[in-house]
Amino acid sequence: MLQCAKSSVNRRPVHFLSHLPVHFQQVHAKYSRPPFKNRHDDEDENNGRKRKENQEDRLQLYKSWGQHLLTNPRVLDSIVRNSGVGPDDTVLEIGPGTGNLTMRLLEAANKVVAVEVDNRMVEVLHTRVSERGLHEKLTIICKDALKADFPDFDLVVANIPYGISSPLVAKLVFGGYSFRSATLLLQKEFATRLLASPGDSEFNRLAVNVKLVADVEHVMNVSKRDFVPIPKVDSSVVKIRLKTEIPNVNLNEWWAFTKTCFGKKNKTLGSTFKQKKKVAELLNLSKATSFDEDIVQHESCNESDDDEDESNILGTDVNLFKEKLVGILRTAGLEDKRPSKLSNEELMYLLSLFNKAGVWFHDKEKPRDINASFAAL
């Protein structure tokens, strides 16, 4: 009896354990399968994903063109959501690549205008859009975004190629376009500089110029691991809104003036405007743009003296002009101030004093190119 009972007990665990793997697989399959989704749905989704990945794998992405494709669907959805795009909006997208963001914008917007310089990307984009039956909502401009004329649009939503961030932002905010906002994915370091305020270590000429006409808001950070190929740095999303009231300032003068001030942003303005090379440069420019009475009188007095050394005349002119520049700084109370600590209002006030005194920073006969002005920022 005891042996029989022992034998019976020994067999039951063996029988149970032998069926345990099968039972586990059945339970796992039951609860891990998504509800209301059959095998054919999985196959279709997998085939679509593989087809898209194969298309992107066949493309050689050029880092020199800033071709880093954002692939994280959660980040893509968040960008579209934060942009505030609606069913009546026309969205301008710059650098759509293979269309990961474009497809989401087409679903949310009335129309998307995509500017893409790479013909290979355009072909992939056309294919994806046609497969979804959304081709009537998409217009593609196959040109360099810095050279293209943008049609009317309500919003900008884009993953900006890093290499053209500065001139492209400048083109949007200074190009005379009217739009509600621009939601841009930028290199994190560039976004930090764009968001900087007076007194911040990152405060710079880029922030000064953009803040003159627009407000910039930080939206979120994006990991470099969310891109293919993986870039060396992380990214950030910012939102730019144009100001309703723009200060009455000559933009060419403003850009040239801030370039002078922020050439060495942590030097005092007094030190900057006492540099002999800079003084001579502004003197020549001011002579070409207007006439300074003190200098003109000085020159006329010396015209009759043939023995006067020409270099001495020039040196005297430079010294007189330097005294004039320093006097303007002292009048403004900014001689010992650093540009990185000054607000736009203080800088505009100083520029107005310079201009009233006949000191100019831009040759009026030579219109300045926005792209060239911001390319190095």
PDB file of C-alpha atoms in Angstrom, residues 212-359:
ATOM      1  CA  LEU A 212      13.843  91.440 -32.080  1.00  0.00           C
ATOM      2  CA  VAL A 213      10.937  90.098 -34.136  1.00  0.00           C
ATOM      3  CA  ALA A 214       9.860  86.803 -32.516  1.00  0.00           C
ATOM      4  CA  ASP A 215       9.278  84.928 -29.261  1.00  0.00           C
ATOM      5  CA  VAL A 216      10.912  81.516 -28.819  1.00  0.00           C
ATOM      6  CA  GLU A 217       9.575  78.738 -26.571  1.00  0.00           C
ATOM      7  CA  HIS A 218      11.197  75.416 -25.617  1.00  0.00           C
ATOM      8  CA  VAL A 219       8.924  72.424 -26.267  1.00  0.00           C
ATOM      9  CA  MET A 220      10.953  69.279 -25.519  1.00  0.00           C
ATOM     10  CA  ASN A 221      14.298  67.527 -25.900  1.00  0.00           C
ATOM     11  CA  VAL A 222      14.855  64.620 -28.288  1.00  0.00           C
ATOM     12  CA  SER A 223      17.499  61.918 -27.877  1.00  0.00           C
ATOM     13  CA  LYS A 224      20.002  61.315 -30.667  1.00  0.00           C
ATOM     14  CA  ARG A 225      18.996  57.622 -30.509  1.00  0.00           C
ATOM     15  CA  ASP A 226      15.654  58.550 -32.084  1.00  0.00           C
ATOM     16  CA  PHE A 227      17.370  59.258 -35.424  1.00  0.00           C
ATOM     17  CA  VAL A 228      18.784  57.173 -38.271  1.00  0.00           C
ATOM     18  CA  PRO A 229      21.710  57.470 -38.668  1.00  0.00           C
ATOM     19  CA  ILE A 230      22.424  58.461 -35.081  1.00  0.00           C
ATOM     20  CA  PRO A 231      23.894  62.000 -34.945  1.00  0.00           C
ATOM     21  CA  LYS A 232      26.609  62.990 -32.504  1.00  0.00           C
ATOM     22  CA  VAL A 233      24.360  65.290 -30.465  1.00  0.00           C
ATOM     23  CA  ASP A 234      20.855  65.432 -29.024  1.00  0.00           C
ATOM     24  CA  SER A 235      18.135  67.701 -30.373  1.00  0.00           C
ATOM     25  CA  SER A 236      15.426  70.014 -29.072  1.00  0.00           C
ATOM     26  CA  VAL A 237      12.069  71.174 -30.346  1.00  0.00           C
ATOM     27  CA  VAL A 238      11.316  74.896 -30.149  1.00  0.00           C
ATOM     28  CA  LYS A 239       8.293  76.943 -31.139  1.00  0.00           C
ATOM     29  CA  ILE A 240       8.747  80.382 -32.718  1.00  0.00           C
ATOM     30  CA  ARG A 241       5.948  82.950 -32.890  1.00  0.00           C
ATOM     31  CA  LEU A 242       6.297  86.257 -34.739  1.00  0.00           C
ATOM     32  CA  LYS A 243       5.640  89.365 -32.655  1.00  0.00           C
ATOM     33  CA  THR A 244       2.607  91.438 -33.573  1.00  0.00           C
ATOM     34  CA  GLU A 245       4.550  94.688 -33.082  1.00  0.00           C
ATOM     35  CA  ILE A 246       8.015  95.007 -34.602  1.00  0.00           C
ATOM     36  CA  PRO A 247      10.428  97.759 -33.421  1.00  0.00           C
ATOM     37  CA  ASN A 248      11.011 100.558 -35.916  1.00  0.00           C
ATOM     38  CA  VAL A 249      14.645  99.849 -36.764  1.00  0.00           C
ATOM     39  CA  ASN A 250      16.547  99.486 -40.017  1.00  0.00           C
ATOM     40  CA  LEU A 251      17.295  95.762 -40.158  1.00  0.00           C
ATOM     41  CA  ASN A 252      20.443  96.129 -42.243  1.00  0.00           C
ATOM     42  CA  GLU A 253      21.828  98.592 -39.699  1.00  0.00           C
ATOM     43  CA  TRP A 254      20.708  96.392 -36.815  1.00  0.00           C
ATOM     44  CA  TRP A 255      22.385  93.242 -38.155  1.00  0.00           C
ATOM     45  CA  ALA A 256      25.646  95.065 -38.872  1.00  0.00           C
ATOM     46  CA  PHE A 257      25.556  96.830 -35.495  1.00  0.00           C
ATOM     47  CA  THR A 258      24.974  93.632 -33.500  1.00  0.00           C
ATOM     48  CA  LYS A 259      27.755  91.934 -35.477  1.00  0.00           C
ATOM     49  CA  THR A 260      30.125  94.678 -34.332  1.00  0.00           C
ATOM     50  CA  CYS A 261      28.975  94.516 -30.711  1.00  0.00           C
ATOM     51  CA  PHE A 262      28.931  90.726 -30.415  1.00  0.00           C
ATOM     52  CA  GLY A 263      32.199  90.078 -32.235  1.00  0.00           C
ATOM     53  CA  LYS A 264      33.628  89.800 -28.733  1.00  0.00           C
ATOM     54  CA  LYS A 265      30.467  89.623 -26.672  1.00  0.00           C
ATOM     55  CA  ASN A 266      32.228  89.582 -23.290  1.00  0.00           C
ATOM     56  CA  LYS A 267      34.424  92.607 -23.986  1.00  0.00           C
ATOM     57  CA  THR A 268      33.132  95.977 -22.884  1.00  0.00           C
ATOM     58  CA  LEU A 269      31.657  98.163 -25.602  1.00  0.00           C
ATOM     59  CA  GLY A 270      34.323 100.753 -24.780  1.00  0.00           C
ATOM     60  CA  SER A 271      37.072  98.255 -25.616  1.00  0.00           C
ATOM     61  CA  THR A 272      35.351  97.213 -28.845  1.00  0.00           C
ATOM     62  CA  PHE A 273      34.855 100.746 -30.144  1.00  0.00           C
ATOM     63  CA  LYS A 274      38.395 101.839 -29.236  1.00  0.00           C
ATOM     64  CA  GLN A 275      40.035  99.259 -31.508  1.00  0.00           C
ATOM     65  CA  LYS A 276      41.938 101.145 -34.192  1.00  0.00           C
ATOM     66  CA  LYS A 277      40.896  98.763 -36.973  1.00  0.00           C
ATOM     67  CA  LYS A 278      37.222  98.978 -36.038  1.00  0.00           C
ATOM     68  CA  VAL A 279      37.367 102.783 -35.672  1.00  0.00           C
ATOM     69  CA  ALA A 280      38.953 103.138 -39.121  1.00  0.00           C
ATOM     70  CA  GLU A 281      36.367 100.806 -40.632  1.00  0.00           C
ATOM     71  CA  LEU A 282      33.447 102.784 -39.176  1.00  0.00           C
ATOM     72  CA  LEU A 283      35.107 106.059 -40.140  1.00  0.00           C
ATOM     73  CA  ASN A 284      35.373 105.048 -43.786  1.00  0.00           C
ATOM     74  CA  LEU A 285      31.805 103.749 -43.787  1.00  0.00           C
ATOM     75  CA  SER A 286      30.465 106.895 -42.176  1.00  0.00           C
ATOM     76  CA  LYS A 287      32.349 109.068 -44.688  1.00  0.00           C
ATOM     77  CA  ALA A 288      30.715 107.150 -47.519  1.00  0.00           C
ATOM     78  CA  THR A 289      27.267 107.315 -45.939  1.00  0.00           C
ATOM     79  CA  SER A 290      27.207 110.822 -44.464  1.00  0.00           C
ATOM     80  CA  PHE A 291      29.452 113.750 -43.606  1.00  0.00           C
ATOM     81  CA  ASP A 292      30.908 114.434 -40.203  1.00  0.00           C
ATOM     82  CA  GLU A 293      31.336 118.202 -39.792  1.00  0.00           C
ATOM     83  CA  ASP A 294      34.302 118.027 -37.420  1.00  0.00           C
ATOM     84  CA  ILE A 295      36.256 115.691 -39.694  1.00  0.00           C
ATOM     85  CA  VAL A 296      35.370 117.602 -42.862  1.00  0.00           C
ATOM     86  CA  GLN A 297      36.624 120.837 -41.315  1.00  0.00           C
ATOM     87  CA  HIS A 298      39.810 119.103 -40.195  1.00  0.00           C
ATOM     88  CA  GLU A 299      40.429 117.757 -43.695  1.00  0.00           C
ATOM     89  CA  SER A 300      39.799 121.136 -45.365  1.00  0.00           C
ATOM     90  CA  CYS A 301      42.310 122.836 -43.062  1.00  0.00           C
ATOM     91  CA  ASN A 302      44.999 120.385 -44.084  1.00  0.00           C
ATOM     92  CA  GLU A 303      44.370 120.419 -47.836  1.00  0.00           C
ATOM     93  CA  SER A 304      46.576 123.524 -48.236  1.00  0.00           C
ATOM     94  CA  ASP A 305      49.501 121.977 -46.389  1.00  0.00           C
ATOM     95  CA  ASP A 306      51.268 119.903 -49.030  1.00  0.00           C
ATOM     96  CA  ASP A 307      54.019 118.936 -46.595  1.00  0.00           C
ATOM     97  CA  GLU A 308      51.582 117.308 -44.180  1.00  0.00           C
ATOM     98  CA  ASP A 309      52.143 113.588 -44.071  1.00  0.00           C
ATOM     99  CA  GLU A 310      49.058 111.740 -45.293  1.00  0.00           C
ATOM    100  CA  SER A 311      49.380 109.071 -42.623  1.00  0.00           C
ATOM    101  CA  ASN A 312      49.301 111.740 -39.913  1.00  0.00           C
ATOM    102  CA  ILE A 313      46.084 113.115 -41.366  1.00  0.00           C
ATOM    103  CA  LEU A 314      44.528 109.685 -41.334  1.00  0.00           C
ATOM    104  CA  GLY A 315      45.755 109.065 -37.795  1.00  0.00           C
ATOM    105  CA  THR A 316      44.255 112.322 -36.598  1.00  0.00           C
ATOM    106  CA  ASP A 317      40.933 111.487 -38.257  1.00  0.00           C
ATOM    107  CA  VAL A 318      40.845 108.105 -36.579  1.00  0.00           C
ATOM    108  CA  ASN A 319      41.596 109.590 -33.164  1.00  0.00           C
ATOM    109  CA  LEU A 320      38.888 112.238 -33.534  1.00  0.00           C
ATOM    110  CA  PHE A 321      36.400 109.628 -34.630  1.00  0.00           C
ATOM    111  CA  LYS A 322      37.331 107.331 -31.755  1.00  0.00           C
ATOM    112  CA  GLU A 323      36.661 110.148 -29.292  1.00  0.00           C
ATOM    113  CA  LYS A 324      33.296 110.647 -30.906  1.00  0.00           C
ATOM    114  CA  LEU A 325      32.389 106.942 -30.570  1.00  0.00           C
ATOM    115  CA  VAL A 326      33.452 106.827 -26.917  1.00  0.00           C
ATOM    116  CA  GLY A 327      31.495 110.015 -26.234  1.00  0.00           C
ATOM    117  CA  ILE A 328      28.329 108.385 -27.584  1.00  0.00           C
ATOM    118  CA  LEU A 329      28.885 105.335 -25.378  1.00  0.00           C
ATOM    119  CA  ARG A 330      29.306 107.551 -22.339  1.00  0.00           C
ATOM    120  CA  THR A 331      26.145 109.482 -23.180  1.00  0.00           C
ATOM    121  CA  ALA A 332      24.267 106.176 -23.225  1.00  0.00           C
ATOM    122  CA  GLY A 333      25.975 105.054 -20.011  1.00  0.00           C
ATOM    123  CA  LEU A 334      27.190 101.888 -21.750  1.00  0.00           C
ATOM    124  CA  GLU A 335      30.949 102.348 -22.128  1.00  0.00           C
ATOM    125  CA  ASP A 336      31.744  99.755 -19.459  1.00  0.00           C
ATOM    126  CA  LYS A 337      28.881  97.398 -20.332  1.00  0.00           C
ATOM    127  CA  ARG A 338      29.229  94.039 -22.081  1.00  0.00           C
ATOM    128  CA  PRO A 339      26.901  93.178 -24.992  1.00  0.00           C
ATOM    129  CA  SER A 340      26.073  89.801 -23.438  1.00  0.00           C
ATOM    130  CA  LYS A 341      24.389  91.636 -20.553  1.00  0.00           C
ATOM    131  CA  LEU A 342      22.326  94.115 -22.585  1.00  0.00           C
ATOM    132  CA  SER A 343      18.684  93.942 -23.573  1.00  0.00           C
ATOM    133  CA  ASN A 344      17.422  94.657 -27.085  1.00  0.00           C
ATOM    134  CA  GLU A 345      15.981  97.944 -25.855  1.00  0.00           C
ATOM    135  CA  GLU A 346      19.395  99.117 -24.622  1.00  0.00           C
ATOM    136  CA  LEU A 347      21.066  98.078 -27.863  1.00  0.00           C
ATOM    137  CA  MET A 348      18.428  99.829 -29.996  1.00  0.00           C
ATOM    138  CA  TYR A 349      18.855 102.998 -27.957  1.00  0.00           C
ATOM    139  CA  LEU A 350      22.611 102.920 -28.515  1.00  0.00           C
ATOM    140  CA  LEU A 351      22.187 102.339 -32.246  1.00  0.00           C
ATOM    141  CA  SER A 352      19.834 105.289 -32.498  1.00  0.00           C
ATOM    142  CA  LEU A 353      22.436 107.541 -30.830  1.00  0.00           C
ATOM    143  CA  PHE A 354      25.117 106.382 -33.239  1.00  0.00           C
ATOM    144  CA  ASN A 355      22.912 106.975 -36.288  1.00  0.00           C
ATOM    145  CA  LYS A 356      21.844 110.432 -35.085  1.00  0.00           C
ATOM    146  CA  ALA A 357      25.523 111.325 -34.759  1.00  0.00           C
ATOM    147  CA  GLY A 358      26.238 110.173 -38.317  1.00  0.00           C
ATOM    148  CA  VAL A 359      27.820 106.860 -37.381  1.00  0.00           C
TER     149      VAL A 359
END
